[in-house]
Short mmCIF file of N, CA and C in Angstrom, two decimals:
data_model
loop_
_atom_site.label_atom_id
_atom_site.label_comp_id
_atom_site.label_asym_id
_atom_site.label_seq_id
_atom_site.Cartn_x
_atom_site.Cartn_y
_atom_site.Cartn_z
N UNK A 159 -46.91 29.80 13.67
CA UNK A 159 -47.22 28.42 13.38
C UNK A 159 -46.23 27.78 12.40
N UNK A 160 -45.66 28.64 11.29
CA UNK A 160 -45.04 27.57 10.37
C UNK A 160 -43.20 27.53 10.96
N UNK A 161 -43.22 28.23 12.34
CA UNK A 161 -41.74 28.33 12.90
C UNK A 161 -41.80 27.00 13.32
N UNK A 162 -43.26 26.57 14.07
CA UNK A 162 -43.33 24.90 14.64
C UNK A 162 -43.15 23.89 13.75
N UNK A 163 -43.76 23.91 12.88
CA UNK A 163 -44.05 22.72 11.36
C UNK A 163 -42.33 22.96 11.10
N UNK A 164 -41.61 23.73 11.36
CA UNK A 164 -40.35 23.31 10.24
C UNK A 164 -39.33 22.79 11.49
N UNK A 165 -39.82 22.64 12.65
CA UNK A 165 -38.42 22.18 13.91
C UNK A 165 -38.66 20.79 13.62
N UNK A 166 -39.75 20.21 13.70
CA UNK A 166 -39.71 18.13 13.50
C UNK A 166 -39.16 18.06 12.03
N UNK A 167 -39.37 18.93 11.10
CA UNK A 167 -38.94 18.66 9.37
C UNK A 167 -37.47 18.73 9.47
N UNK A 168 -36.38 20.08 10.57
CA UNK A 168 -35.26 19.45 10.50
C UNK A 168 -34.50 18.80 11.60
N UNK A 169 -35.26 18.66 12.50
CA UNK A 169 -34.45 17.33 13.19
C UNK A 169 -34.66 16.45 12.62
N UNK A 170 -35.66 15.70 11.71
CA UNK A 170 -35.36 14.43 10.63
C UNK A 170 -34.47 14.47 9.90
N UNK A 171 -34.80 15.50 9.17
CA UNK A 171 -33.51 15.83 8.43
C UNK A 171 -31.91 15.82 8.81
N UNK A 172 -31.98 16.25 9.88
CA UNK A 172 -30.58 15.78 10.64
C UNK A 172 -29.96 14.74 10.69
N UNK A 173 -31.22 14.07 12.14
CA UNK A 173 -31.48 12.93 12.00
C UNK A 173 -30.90 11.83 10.88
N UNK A 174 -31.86 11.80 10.10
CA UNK A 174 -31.23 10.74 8.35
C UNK A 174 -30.03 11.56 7.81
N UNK A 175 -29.16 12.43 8.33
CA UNK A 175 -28.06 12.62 7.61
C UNK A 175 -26.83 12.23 7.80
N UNK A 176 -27.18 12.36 9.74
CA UNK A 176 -26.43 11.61 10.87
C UNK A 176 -26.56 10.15 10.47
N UNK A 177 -27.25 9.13 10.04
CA UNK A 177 -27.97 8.36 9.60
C UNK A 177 -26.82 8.07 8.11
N UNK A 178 -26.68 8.35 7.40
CA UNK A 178 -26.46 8.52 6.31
C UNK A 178 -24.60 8.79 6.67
N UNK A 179 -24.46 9.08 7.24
CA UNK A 179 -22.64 9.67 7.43
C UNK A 179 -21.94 8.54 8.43
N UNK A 180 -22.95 7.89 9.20
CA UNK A 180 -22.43 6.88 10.03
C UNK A 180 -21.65 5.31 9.24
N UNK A 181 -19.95 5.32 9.26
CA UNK A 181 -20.29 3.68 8.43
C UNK A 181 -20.36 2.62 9.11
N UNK A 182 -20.66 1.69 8.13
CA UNK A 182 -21.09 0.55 8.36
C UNK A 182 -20.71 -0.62 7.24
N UNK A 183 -20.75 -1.71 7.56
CA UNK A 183 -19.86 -2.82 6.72
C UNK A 183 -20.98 -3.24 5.60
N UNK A 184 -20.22 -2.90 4.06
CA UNK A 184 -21.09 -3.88 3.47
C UNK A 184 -20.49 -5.12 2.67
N UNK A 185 -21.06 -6.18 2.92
CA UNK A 185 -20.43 -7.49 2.39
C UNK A 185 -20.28 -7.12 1.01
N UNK A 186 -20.66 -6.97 0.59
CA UNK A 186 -20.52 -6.37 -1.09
C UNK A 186 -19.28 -6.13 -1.69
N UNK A 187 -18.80 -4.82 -0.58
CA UNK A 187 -17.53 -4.65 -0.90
C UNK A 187 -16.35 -4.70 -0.66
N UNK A 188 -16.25 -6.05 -0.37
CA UNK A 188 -14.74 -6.67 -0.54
C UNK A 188 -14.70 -7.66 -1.41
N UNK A 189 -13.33 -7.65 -2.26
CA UNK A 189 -13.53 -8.64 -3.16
C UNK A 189 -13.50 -10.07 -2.99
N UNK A 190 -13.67 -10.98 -4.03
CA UNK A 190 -13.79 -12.56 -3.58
C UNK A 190 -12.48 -12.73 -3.51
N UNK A 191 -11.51 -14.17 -2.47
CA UNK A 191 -10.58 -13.98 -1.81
C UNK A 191 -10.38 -14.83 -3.71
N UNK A 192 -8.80 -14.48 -3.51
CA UNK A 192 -8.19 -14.45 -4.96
C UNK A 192 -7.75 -16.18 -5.18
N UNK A 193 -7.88 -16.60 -5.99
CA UNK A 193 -7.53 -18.38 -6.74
C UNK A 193 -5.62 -18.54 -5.79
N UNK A 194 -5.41 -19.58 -5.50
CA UNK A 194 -3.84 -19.99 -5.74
C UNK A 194 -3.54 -20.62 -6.60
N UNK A 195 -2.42 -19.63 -6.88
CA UNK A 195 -1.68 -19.91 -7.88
C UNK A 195 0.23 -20.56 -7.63
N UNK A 196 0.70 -21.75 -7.54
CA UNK A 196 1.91 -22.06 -7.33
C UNK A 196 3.04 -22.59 -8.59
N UNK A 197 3.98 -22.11 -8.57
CA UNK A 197 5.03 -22.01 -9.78
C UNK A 197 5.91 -23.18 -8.77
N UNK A 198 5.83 -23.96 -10.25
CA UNK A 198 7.36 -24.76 -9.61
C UNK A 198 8.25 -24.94 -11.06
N UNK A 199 9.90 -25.03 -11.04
CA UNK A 199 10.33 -24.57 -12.27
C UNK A 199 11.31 -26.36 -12.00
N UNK A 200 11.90 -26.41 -13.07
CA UNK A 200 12.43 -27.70 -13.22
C UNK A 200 13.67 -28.44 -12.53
N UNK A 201 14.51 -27.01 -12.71
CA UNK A 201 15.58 -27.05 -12.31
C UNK A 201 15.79 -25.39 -11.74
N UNK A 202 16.60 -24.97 -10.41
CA UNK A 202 16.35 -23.58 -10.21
C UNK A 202 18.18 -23.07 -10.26
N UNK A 203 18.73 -24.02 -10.93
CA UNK A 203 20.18 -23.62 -11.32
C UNK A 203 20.24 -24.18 -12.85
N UNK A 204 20.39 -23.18 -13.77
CA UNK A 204 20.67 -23.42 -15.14
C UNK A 204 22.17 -23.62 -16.26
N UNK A 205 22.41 -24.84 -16.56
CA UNK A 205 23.94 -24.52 -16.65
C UNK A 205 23.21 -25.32 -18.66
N UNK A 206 24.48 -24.36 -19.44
CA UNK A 206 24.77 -24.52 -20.78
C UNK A 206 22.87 -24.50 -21.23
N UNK A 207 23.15 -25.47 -21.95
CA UNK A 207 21.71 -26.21 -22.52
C UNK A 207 20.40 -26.39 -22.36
N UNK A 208 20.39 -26.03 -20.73
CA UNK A 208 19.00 -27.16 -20.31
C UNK A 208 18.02 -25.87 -20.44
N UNK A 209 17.41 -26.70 -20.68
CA UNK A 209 15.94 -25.86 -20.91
C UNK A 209 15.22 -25.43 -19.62
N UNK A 210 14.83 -24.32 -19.61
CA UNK A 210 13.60 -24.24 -18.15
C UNK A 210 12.25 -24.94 -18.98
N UNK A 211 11.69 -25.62 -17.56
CA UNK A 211 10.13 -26.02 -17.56
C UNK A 211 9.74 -25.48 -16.56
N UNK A 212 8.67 -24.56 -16.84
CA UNK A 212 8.04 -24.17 -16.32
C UNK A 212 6.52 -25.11 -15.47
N UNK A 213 6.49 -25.34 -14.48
CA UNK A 213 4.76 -25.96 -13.94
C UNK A 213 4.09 -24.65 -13.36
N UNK A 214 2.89 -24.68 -13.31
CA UNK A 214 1.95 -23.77 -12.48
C UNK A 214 0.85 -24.64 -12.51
N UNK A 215 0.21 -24.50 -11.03
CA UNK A 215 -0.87 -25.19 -10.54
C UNK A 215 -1.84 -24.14 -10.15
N UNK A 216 -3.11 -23.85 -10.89
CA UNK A 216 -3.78 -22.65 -10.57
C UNK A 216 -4.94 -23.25 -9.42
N UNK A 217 -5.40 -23.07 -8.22
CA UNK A 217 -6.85 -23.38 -7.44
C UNK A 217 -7.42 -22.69 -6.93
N UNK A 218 -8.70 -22.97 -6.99
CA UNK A 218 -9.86 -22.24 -6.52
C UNK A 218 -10.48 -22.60 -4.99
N UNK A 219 -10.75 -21.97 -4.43
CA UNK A 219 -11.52 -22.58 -2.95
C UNK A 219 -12.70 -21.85 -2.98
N UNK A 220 -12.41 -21.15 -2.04
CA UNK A 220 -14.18 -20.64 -2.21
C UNK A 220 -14.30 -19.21 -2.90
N UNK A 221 -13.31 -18.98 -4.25
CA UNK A 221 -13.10 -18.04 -5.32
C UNK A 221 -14.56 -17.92 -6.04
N UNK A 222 -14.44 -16.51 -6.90
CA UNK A 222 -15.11 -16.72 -7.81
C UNK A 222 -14.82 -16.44 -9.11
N UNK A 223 -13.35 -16.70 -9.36
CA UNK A 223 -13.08 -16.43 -10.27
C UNK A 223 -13.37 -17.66 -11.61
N UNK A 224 -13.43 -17.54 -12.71
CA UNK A 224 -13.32 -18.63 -13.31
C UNK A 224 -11.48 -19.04 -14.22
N UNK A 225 -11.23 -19.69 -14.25
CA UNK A 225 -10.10 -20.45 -14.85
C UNK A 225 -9.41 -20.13 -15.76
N UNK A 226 -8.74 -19.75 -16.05
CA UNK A 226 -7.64 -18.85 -16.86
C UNK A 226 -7.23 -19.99 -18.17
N UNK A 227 -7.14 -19.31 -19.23
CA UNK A 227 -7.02 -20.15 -20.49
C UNK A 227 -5.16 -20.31 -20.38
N UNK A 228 -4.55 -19.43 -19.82
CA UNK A 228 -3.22 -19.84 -19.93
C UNK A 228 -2.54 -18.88 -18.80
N UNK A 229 -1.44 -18.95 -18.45
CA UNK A 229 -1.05 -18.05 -17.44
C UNK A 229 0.59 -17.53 -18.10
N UNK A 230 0.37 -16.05 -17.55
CA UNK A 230 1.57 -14.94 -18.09
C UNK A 230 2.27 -15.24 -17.48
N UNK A 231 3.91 -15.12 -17.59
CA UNK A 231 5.38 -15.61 -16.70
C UNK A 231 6.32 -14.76 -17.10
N UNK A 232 6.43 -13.61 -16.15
CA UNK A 232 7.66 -12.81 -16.87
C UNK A 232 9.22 -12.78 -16.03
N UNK A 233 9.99 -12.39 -16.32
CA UNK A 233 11.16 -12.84 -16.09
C UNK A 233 11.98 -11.65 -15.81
N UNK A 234 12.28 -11.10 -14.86
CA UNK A 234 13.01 -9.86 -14.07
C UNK A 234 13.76 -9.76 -13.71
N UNK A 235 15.42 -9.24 -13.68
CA UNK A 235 16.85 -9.36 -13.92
C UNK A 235 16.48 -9.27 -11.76
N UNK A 236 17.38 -10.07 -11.35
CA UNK A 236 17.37 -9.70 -9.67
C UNK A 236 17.89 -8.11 -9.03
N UNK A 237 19.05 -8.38 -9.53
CA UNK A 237 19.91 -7.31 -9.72
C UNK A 237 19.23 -6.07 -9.63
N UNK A 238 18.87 -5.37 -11.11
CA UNK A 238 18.63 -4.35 -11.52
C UNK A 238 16.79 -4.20 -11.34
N UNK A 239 15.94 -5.60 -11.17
CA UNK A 239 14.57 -5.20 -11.57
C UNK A 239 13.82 -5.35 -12.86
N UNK A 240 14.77 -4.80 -14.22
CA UNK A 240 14.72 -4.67 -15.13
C UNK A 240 13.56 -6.05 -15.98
N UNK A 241 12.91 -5.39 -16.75
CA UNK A 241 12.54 -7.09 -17.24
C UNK A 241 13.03 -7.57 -17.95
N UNK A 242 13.47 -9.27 -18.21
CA UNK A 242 14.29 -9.23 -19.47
C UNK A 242 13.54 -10.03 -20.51
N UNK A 243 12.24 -11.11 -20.72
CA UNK A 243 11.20 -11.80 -21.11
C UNK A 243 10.11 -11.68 -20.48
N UNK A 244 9.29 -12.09 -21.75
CA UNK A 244 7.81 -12.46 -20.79
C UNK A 244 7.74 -13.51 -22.06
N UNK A 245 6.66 -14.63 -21.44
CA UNK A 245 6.32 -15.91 -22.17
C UNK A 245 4.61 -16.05 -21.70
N UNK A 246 3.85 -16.98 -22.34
CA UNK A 246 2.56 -17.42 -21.89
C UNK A 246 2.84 -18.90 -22.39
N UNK A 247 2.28 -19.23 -20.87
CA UNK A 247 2.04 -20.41 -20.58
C UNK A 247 0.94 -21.09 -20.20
N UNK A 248 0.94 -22.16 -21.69
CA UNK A 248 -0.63 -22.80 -22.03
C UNK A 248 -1.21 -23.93 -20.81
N UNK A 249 -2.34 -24.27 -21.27
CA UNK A 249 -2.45 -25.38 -20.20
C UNK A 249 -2.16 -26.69 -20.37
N UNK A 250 -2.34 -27.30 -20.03
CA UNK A 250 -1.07 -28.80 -19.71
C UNK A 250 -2.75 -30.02 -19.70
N UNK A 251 -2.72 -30.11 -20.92
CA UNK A 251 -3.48 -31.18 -21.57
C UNK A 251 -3.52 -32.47 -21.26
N UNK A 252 -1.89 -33.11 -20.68
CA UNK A 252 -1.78 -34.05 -20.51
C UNK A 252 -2.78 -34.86 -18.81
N UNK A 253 -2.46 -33.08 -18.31
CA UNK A 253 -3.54 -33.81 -16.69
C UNK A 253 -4.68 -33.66 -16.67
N UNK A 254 -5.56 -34.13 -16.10
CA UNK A 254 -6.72 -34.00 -15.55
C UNK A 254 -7.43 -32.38 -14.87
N UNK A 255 -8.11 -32.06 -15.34
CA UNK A 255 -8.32 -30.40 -14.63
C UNK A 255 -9.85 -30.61 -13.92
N UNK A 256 -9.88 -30.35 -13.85
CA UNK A 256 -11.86 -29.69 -12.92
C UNK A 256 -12.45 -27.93 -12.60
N UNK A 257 -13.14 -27.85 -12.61
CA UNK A 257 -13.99 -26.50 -12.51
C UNK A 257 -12.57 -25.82 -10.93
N UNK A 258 -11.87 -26.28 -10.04
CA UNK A 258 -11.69 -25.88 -9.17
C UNK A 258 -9.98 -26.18 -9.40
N UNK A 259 -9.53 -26.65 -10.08
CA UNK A 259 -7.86 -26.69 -10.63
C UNK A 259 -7.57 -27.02 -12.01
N UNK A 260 -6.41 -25.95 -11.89
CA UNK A 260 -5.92 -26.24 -13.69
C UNK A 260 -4.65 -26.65 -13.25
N UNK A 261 -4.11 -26.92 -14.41
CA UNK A 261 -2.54 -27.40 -14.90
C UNK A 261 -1.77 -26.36 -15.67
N UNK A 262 -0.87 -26.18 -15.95
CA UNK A 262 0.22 -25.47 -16.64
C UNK A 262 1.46 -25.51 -16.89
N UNK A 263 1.77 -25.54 -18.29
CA UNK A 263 3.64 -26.03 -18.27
C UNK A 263 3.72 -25.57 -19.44
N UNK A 264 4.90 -25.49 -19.42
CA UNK A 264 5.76 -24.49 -20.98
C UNK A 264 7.19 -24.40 -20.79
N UNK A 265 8.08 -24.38 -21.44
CA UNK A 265 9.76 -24.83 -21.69
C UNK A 265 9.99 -23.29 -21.87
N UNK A 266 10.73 -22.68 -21.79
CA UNK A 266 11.39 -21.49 -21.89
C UNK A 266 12.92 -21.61 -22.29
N UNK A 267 13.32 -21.53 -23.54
CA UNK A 267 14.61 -22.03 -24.20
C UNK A 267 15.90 -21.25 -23.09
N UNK A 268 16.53 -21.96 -22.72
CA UNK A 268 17.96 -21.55 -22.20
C UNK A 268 19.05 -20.61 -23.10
N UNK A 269 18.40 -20.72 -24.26
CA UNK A 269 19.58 -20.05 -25.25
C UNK A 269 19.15 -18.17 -25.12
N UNK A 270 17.46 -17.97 -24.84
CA UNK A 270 16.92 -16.66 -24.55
C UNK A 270 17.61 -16.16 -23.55
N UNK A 271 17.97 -16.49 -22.16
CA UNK A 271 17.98 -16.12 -20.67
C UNK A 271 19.54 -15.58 -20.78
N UNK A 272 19.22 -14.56 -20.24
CA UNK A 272 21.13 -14.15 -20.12
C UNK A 272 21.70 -14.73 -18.76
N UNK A 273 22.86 -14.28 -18.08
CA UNK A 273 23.62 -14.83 -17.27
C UNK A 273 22.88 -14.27 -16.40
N UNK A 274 22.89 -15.05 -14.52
CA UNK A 274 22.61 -14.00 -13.67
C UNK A 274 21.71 -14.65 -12.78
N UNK A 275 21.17 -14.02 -11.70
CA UNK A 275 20.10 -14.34 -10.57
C UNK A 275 18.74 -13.23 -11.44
N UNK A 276 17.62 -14.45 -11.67
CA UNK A 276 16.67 -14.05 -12.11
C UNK A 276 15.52 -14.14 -11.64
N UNK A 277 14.55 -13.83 -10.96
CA UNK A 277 12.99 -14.06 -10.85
C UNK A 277 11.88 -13.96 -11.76
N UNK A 278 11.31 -15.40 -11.52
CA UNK A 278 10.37 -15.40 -12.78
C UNK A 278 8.64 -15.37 -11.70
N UNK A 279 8.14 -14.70 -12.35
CA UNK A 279 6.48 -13.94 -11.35
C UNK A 279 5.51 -14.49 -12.71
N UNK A 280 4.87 -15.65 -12.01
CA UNK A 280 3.49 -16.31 -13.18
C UNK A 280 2.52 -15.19 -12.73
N UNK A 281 1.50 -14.95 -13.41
CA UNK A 281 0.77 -14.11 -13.15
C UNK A 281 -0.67 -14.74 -13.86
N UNK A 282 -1.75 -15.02 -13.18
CA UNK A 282 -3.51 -15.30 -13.81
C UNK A 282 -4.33 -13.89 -14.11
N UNK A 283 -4.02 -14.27 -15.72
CA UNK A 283 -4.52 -13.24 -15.77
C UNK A 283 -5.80 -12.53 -15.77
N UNK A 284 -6.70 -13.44 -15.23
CA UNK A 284 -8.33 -13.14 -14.96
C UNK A 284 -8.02 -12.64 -13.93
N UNK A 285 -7.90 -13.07 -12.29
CA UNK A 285 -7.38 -12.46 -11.09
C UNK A 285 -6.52 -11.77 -10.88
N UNK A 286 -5.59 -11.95 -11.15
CA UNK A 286 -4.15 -10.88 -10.98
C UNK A 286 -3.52 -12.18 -9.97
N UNK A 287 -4.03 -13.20 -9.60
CA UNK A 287 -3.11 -14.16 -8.19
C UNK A 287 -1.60 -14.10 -9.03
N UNK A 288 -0.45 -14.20 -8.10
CA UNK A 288 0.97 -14.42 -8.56
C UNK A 288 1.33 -15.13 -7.56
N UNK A 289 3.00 -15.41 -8.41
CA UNK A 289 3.40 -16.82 -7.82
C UNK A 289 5.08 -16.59 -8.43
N UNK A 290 5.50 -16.31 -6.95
CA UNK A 290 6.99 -16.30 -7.66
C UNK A 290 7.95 -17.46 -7.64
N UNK A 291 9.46 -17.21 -8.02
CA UNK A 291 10.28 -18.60 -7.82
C UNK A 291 11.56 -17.72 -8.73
N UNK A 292 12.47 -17.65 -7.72
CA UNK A 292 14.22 -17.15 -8.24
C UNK A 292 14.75 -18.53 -8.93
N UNK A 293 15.79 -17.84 -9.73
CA UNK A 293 16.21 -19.19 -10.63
C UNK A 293 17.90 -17.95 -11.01
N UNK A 294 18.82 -19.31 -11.15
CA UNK A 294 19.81 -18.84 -11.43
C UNK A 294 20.79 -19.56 -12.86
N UNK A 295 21.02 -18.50 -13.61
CA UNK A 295 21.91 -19.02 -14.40
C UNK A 295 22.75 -18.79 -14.79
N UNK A 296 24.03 -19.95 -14.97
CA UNK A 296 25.31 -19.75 -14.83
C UNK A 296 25.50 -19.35 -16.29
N UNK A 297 25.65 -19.70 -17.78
CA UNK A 297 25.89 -19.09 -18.79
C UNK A 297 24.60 -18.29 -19.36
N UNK A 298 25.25 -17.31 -20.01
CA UNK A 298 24.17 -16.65 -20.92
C UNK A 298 23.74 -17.57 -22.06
N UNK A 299 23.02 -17.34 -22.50
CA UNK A 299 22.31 -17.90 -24.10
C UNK A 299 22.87 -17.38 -25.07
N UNK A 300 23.22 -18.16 -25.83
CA UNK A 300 23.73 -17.80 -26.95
C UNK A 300 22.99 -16.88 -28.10
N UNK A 301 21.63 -17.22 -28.25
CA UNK A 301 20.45 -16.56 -28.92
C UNK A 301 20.55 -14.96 -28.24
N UNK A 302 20.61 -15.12 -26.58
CA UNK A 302 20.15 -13.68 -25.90
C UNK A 302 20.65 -12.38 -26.71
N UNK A 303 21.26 -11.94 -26.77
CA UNK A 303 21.95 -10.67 -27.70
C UNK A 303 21.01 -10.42 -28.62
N UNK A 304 20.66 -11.29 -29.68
CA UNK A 304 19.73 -11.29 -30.81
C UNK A 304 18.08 -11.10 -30.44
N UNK A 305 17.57 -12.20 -29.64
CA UNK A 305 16.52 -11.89 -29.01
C UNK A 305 16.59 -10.31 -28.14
N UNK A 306 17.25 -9.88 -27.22
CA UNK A 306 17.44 -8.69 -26.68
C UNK A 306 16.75 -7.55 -27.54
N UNK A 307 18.04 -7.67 -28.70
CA UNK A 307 18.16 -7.09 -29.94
C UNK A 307 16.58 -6.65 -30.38
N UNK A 308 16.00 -7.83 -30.62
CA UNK A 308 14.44 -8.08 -31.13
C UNK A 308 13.44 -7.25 -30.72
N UNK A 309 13.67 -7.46 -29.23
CA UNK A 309 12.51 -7.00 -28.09
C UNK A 309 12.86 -5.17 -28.39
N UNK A 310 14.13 -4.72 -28.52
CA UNK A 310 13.92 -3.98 -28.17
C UNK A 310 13.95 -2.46 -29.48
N UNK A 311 14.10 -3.60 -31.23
CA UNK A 311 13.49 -3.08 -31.84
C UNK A 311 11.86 -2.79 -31.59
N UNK A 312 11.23 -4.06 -31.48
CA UNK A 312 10.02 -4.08 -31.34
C UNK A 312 9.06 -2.68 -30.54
N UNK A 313 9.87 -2.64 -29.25
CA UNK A 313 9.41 -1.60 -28.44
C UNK A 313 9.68 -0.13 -29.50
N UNK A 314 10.76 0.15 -29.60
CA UNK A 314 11.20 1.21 -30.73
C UNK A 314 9.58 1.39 -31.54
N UNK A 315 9.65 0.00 -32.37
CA UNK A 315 8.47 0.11 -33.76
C UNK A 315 7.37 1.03 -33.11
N UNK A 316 6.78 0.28 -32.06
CA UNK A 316 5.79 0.67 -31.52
C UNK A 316 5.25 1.94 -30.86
N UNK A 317 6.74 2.63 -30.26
CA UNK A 317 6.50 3.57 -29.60
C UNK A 317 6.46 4.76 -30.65
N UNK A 318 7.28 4.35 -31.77
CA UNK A 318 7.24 5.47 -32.80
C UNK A 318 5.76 5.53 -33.91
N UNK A 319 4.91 4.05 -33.85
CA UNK A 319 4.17 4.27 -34.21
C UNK A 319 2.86 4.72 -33.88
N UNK A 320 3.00 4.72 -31.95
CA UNK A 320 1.98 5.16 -31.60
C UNK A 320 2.03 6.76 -31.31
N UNK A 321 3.46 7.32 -31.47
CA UNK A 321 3.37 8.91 -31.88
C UNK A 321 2.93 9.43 -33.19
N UNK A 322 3.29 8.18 -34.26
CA UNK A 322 2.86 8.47 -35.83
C UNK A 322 1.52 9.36 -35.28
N UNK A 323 0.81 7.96 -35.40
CA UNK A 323 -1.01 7.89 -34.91
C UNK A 323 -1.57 9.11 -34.11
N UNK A 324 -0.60 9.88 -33.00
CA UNK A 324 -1.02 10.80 -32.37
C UNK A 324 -0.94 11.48 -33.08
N UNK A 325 -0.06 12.36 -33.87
CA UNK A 325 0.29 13.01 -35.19
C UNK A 325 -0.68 12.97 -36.07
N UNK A 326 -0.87 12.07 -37.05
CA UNK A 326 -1.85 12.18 -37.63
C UNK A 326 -3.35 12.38 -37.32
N UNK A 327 -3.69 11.35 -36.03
CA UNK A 327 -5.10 12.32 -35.69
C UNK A 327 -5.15 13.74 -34.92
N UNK A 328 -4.26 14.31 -34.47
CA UNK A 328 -4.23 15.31 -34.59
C UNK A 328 -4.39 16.43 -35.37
N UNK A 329 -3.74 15.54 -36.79
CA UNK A 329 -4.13 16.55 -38.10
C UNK A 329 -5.34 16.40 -38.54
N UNK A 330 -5.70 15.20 -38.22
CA UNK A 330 -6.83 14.75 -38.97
C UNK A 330 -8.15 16.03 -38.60
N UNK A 331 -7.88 15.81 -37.04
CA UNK A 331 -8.67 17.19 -36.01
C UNK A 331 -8.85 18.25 -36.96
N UNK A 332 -7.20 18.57 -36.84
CA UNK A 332 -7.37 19.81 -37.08
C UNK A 332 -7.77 20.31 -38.51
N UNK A 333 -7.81 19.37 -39.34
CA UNK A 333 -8.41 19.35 -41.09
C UNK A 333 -9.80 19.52 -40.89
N UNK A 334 -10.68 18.64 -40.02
CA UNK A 334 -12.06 18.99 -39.84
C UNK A 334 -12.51 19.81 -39.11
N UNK A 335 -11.93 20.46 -38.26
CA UNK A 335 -12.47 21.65 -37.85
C UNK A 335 -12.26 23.15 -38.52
N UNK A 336 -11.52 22.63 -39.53
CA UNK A 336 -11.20 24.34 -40.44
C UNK A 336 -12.88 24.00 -41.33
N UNK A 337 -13.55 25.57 -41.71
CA UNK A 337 -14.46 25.59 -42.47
C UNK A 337 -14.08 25.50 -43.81
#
């Protein structure tokens, strides 16, 4: 008798496992379709002086993202890849915005940018949406060398201080675990 009672217990069991292994779509998981985001720059040939202006127009359609307080813009040698700036770019006060579009603009000094074919990639940074636009410039900046210079103490500071930090809590460890 209990050979009978256990044949219906595992064909259910089967049953709901077969059940269970089969897929199937759930709306859930795909994400909401991402905001547009479009870069337009002022001038896309840079000679001596002129300044870049940066625009970005961020929109929403049937997103769910909400609205980004400013949008990231970094700046990537064509050539090599390499990065050579990054800037943030605030929002643009002067236009009109709504729950479903923002504004954005910011100057990026000509004296920073070295010589060369450059791509600059805005990036929102609540969504991740991007938005590219190549730009070329005929002289280097006079500042660039120094700024260069800057960035790449900076990185130095940092990287040596976040080995300090490993270092010391390491010791720190190892001080509290001696009796």
């Amino acid at each position: 008798m209990p050979a009978r009672s256990l044949r219906p217990r595992l064909f259910l069991l089967v049953a709901f496992s077969a059940l269970l292994i089969m897929p199937c779509s759930v709306s859930g998981a795909t994400p909401p379709p991402l905001p547009s985001l479009t870069l337009s720059l002022s001038n896309d040939t840079l000679f001596g002086d002129e300044d870049l202006v940066i625009s970005a127009a961020w929109s929403r359609d049937a997103s769910f993202y909400r609205p980004p307080g400013s949008v990231d813009v970094l700046i990537y040698s064509a050539s090599s890849g390499s990065p050579v700036a990054g800037y943030t770019i605030l929002e643009d006060d002067r236009v009109a915005a709504d729950d479903t579009t923002r504004y954005f603009r910011g100057t990026v000094p000509s004296s920073e940018l070295p010589e060369g074919k450059l791509l600059l990639v805005a990036t929102d940074p609540v969504s991740g949406a991007e938005a590219r636009a190549p730009i070329d410039v005929i002289e280097p900046g006079p500042d660039y060398p120094g700024v260069q210079a800057k960035r790449y103490a900076e990185t130095a500071f940092f990287a040596v201080a976040a080995v300090l930090l490993a270092v010391l809590v390491a010791g720190l460890g190892l001080l509290l675990r001696r009796p």
